mmCIF file of C-alpha atoms in Angstrom:
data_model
loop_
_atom_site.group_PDB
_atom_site.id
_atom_site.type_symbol
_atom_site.label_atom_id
_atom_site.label_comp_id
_atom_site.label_asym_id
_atom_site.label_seq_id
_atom_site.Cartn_x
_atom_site.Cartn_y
_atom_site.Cartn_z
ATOM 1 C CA UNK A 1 -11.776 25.045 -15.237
ATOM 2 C CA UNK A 2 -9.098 27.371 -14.096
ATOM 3 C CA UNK A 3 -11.522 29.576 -13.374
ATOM 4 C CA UNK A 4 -13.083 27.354 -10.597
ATOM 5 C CA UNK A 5 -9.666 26.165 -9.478
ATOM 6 C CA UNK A 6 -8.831 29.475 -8.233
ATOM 7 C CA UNK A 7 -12.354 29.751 -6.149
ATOM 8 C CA UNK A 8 -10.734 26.623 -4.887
ATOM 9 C CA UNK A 9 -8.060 27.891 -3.853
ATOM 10 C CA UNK A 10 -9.917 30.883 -2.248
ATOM 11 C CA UNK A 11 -11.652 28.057 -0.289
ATOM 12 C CA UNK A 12 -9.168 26.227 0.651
ATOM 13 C CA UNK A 13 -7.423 29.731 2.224
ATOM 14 C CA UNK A 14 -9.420 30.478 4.042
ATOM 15 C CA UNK A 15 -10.306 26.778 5.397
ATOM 16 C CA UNK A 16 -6.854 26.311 6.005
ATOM 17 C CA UNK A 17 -6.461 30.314 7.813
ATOM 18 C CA UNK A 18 -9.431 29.062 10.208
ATOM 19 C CA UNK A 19 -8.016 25.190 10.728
ATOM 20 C CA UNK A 20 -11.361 24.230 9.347
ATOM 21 C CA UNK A 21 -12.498 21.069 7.150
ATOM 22 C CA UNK A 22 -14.999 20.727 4.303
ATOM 23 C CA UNK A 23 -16.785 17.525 2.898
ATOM 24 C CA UNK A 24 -18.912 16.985 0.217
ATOM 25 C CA UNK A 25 -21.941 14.385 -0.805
ATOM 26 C CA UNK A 26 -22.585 14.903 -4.893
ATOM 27 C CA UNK A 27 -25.352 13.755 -6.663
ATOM 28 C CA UNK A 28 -25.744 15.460 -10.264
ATOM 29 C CA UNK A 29 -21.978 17.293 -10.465
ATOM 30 C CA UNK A 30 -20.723 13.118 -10.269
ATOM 31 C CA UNK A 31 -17.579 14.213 -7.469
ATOM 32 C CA UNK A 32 -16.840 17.915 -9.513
ATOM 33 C CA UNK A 33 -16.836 19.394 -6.371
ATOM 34 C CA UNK A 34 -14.670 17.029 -4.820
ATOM 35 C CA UNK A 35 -12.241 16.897 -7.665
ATOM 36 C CA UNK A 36 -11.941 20.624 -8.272
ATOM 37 C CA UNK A 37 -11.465 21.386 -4.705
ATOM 38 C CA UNK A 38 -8.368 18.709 -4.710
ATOM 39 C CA UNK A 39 -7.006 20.165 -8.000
ATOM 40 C CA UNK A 40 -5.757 22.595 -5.362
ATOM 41 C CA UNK A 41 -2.218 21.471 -3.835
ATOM 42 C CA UNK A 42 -2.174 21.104 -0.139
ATOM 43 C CA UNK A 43 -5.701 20.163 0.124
ATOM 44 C CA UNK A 44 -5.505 17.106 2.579
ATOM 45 C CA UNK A 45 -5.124 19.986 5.010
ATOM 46 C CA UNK A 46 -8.938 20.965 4.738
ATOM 47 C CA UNK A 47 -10.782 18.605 2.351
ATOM 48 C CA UNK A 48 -11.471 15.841 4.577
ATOM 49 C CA UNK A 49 -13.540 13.655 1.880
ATOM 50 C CA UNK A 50 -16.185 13.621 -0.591
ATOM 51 C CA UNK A 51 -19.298 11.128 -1.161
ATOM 52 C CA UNK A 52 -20.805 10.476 -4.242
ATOM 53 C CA UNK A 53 -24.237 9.941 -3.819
ATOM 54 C CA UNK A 54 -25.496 9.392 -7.118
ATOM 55 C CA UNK A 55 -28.579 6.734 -6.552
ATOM 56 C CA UNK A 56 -31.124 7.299 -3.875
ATOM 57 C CA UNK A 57 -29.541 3.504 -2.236
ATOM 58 C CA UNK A 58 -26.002 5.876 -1.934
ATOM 59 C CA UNK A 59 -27.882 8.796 -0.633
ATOM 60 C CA UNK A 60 -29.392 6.713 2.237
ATOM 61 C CA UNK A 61 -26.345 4.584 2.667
ATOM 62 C CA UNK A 62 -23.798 6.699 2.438
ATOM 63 C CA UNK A 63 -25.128 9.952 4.329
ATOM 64 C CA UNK A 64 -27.945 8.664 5.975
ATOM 65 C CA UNK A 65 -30.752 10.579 3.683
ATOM 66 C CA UNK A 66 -33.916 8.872 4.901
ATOM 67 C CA UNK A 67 -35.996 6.445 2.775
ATOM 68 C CA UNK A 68 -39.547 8.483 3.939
ATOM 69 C CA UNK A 69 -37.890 12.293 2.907
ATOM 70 C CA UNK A 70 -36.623 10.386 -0.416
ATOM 71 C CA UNK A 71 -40.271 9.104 -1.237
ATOM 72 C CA UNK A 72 -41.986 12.187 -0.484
ATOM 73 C CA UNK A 73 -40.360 14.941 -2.156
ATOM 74 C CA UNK A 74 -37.483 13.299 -4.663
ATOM 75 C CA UNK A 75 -34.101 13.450 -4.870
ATOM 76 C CA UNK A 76 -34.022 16.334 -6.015
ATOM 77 C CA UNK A 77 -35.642 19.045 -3.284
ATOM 78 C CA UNK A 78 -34.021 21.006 -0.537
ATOM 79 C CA UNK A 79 -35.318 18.739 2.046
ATOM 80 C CA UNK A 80 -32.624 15.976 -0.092
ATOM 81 C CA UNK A 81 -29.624 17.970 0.351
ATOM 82 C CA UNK A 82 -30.228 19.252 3.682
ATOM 83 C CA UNK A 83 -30.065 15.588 4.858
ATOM 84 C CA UNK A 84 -27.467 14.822 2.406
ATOM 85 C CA UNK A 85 -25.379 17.790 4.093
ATOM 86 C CA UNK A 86 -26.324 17.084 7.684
ATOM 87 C CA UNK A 87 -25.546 13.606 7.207
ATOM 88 C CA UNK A 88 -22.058 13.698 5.160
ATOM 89 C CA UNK A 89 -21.002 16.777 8.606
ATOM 90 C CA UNK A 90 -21.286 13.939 10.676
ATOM 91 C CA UNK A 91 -20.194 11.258 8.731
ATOM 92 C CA UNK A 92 -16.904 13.012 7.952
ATOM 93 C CA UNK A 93 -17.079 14.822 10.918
ATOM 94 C CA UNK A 94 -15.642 17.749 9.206
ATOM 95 C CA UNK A 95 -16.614 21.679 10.011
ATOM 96 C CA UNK A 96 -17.899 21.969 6.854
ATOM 97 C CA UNK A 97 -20.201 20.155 3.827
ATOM 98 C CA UNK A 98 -21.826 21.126 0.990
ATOM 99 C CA UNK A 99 -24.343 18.587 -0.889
ATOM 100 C CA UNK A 100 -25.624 18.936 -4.737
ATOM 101 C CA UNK A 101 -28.894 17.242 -6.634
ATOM 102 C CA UNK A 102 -30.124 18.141 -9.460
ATOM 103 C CA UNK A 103 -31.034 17.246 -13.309
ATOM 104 C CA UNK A 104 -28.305 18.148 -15.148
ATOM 105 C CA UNK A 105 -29.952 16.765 -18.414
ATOM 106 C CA UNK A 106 -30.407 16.415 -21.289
ATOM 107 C CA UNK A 107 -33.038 14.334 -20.226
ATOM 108 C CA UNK A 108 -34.624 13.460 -16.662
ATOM 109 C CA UNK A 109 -36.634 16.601 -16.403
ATOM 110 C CA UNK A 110 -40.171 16.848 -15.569
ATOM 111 C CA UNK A 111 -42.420 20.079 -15.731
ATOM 112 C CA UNK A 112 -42.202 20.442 -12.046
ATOM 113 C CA UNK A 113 -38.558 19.579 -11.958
ATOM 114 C CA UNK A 114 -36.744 20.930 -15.404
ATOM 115 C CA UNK A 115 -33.592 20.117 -16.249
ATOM 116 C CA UNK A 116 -31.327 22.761 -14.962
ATOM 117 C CA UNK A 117 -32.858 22.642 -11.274
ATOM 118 C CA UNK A 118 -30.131 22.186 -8.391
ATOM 119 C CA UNK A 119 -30.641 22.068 -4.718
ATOM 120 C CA UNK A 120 -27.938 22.767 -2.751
ATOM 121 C CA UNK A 121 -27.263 22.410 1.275
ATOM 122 C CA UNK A 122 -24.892 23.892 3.329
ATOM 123 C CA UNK A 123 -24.232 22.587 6.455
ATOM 124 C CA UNK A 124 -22.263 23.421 9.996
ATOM 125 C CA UNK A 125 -22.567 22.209 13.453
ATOM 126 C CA UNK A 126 -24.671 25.168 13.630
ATOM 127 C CA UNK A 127 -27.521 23.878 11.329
ATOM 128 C CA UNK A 128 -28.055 23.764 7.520
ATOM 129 C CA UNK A 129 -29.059 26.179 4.756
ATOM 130 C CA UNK A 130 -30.913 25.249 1.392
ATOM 131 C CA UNK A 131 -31.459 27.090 -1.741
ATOM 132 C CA UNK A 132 -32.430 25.695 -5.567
ATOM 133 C CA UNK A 133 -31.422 27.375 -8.410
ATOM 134 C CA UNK A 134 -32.192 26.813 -12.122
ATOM 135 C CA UNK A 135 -29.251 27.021 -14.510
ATOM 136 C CA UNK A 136 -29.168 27.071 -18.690
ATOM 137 C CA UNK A 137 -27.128 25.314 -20.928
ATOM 138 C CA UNK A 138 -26.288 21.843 -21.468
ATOM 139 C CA UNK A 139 -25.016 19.212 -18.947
ATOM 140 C CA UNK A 140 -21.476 20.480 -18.770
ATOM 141 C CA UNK A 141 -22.719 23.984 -18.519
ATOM 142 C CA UNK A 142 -25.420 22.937 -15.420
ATOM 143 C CA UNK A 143 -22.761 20.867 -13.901
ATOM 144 C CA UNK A 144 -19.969 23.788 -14.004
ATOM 145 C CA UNK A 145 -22.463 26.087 -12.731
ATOM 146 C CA UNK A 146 -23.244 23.925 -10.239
ATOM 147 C CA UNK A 147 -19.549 23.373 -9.026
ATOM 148 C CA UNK A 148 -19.207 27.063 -9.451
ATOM 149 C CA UNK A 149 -22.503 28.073 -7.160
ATOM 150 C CA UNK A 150 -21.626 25.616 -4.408
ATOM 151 C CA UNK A 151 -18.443 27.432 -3.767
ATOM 152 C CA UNK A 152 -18.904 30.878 -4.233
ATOM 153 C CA UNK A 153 -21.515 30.606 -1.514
ATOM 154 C CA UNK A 154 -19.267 28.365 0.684
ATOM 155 C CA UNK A 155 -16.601 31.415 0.452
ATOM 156 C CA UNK A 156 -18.991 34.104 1.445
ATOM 157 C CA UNK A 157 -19.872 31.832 3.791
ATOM 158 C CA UNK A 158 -16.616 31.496 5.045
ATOM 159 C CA UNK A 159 -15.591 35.363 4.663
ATOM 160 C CA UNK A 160 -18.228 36.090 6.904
ATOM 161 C CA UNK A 161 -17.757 33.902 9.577
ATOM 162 C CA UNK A 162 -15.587 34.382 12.538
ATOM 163 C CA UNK A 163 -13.479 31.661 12.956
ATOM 164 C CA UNK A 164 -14.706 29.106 16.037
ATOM 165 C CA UNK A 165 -11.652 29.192 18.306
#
């Protein structure tokens, strides 16, 4: 854990450096994200909120995921958490927002869709980008990696971005 509290803190940095706000909708990490990223004192200056989108009825109602891209390709795809990231931007109307799904196990999985798969979405004003990974271990170890994942890519993100003046 202290281990992803300090890439929290790298976050937050550089959020805070660029005035900038980050949100989060969390299916399979449960809130992790959310709850790591506030383990971080001073975080009301850039976290601006986190959704927990657990059931497809939470990913529809509370980010705006559409019934149709839910039915035809699962919670748990790229086209998911792109919406779920899109929808939680404007929703929060932060700079900012990552979204998780995934199987984190130890059941759930299927042969097309182990246990271990995560999608993930990054979103900006600017558009969205999607990637799936499949992690090892058990559900603490997928759901740490997960948390992990989502924001080491959110900092290079960020350390690579010019901040919008």
């Amino acid at each position: 854990m202290e281990q992803l509290v300090r890439l929290a803190t790298q976050v937050g940095e550089k959020l805070k450096e660029s005035g900038q706000t980050v949100t989060t909708a969390e299916s399979c990490t449960g809130g992790g994200i959310a709850y790591i990223l506030t383990e971080v004192a001073g975080s009301s200056a850039w976290f601006e909120r986190g959704f927990v989108t657990y059931s497809n009825e939470a990913k529809h109602d509370l980010v705006g995921v559409s019934t149709a891209t839910l039915e035809a390709y699962g919670a748990v795809s790229q086209q998911v958490v792109a919406e779920m990231a899109t929808g939680a931007l404007e929703a929060a109307k932060a700079d900012f927002a990552l979204a998780v799904s995934g199987i984190a196990g130890p059941t759930g999985g299927t042969e097309e869709k182990p246990v271990g798969l995560v999608c993930f979405g990054w979103a900006t004003r600017n558009g969205v980008v999607t990637e799936k990974c499949l992690f090892d271990g058990d559900r603490h170890d997928i759901r740490r990696n997960t948390i992990a994942h989502s924001l080491c890519r959110l900092l290079s993100y960020l350390e690579s971005e010019k901040p919008e003046q």
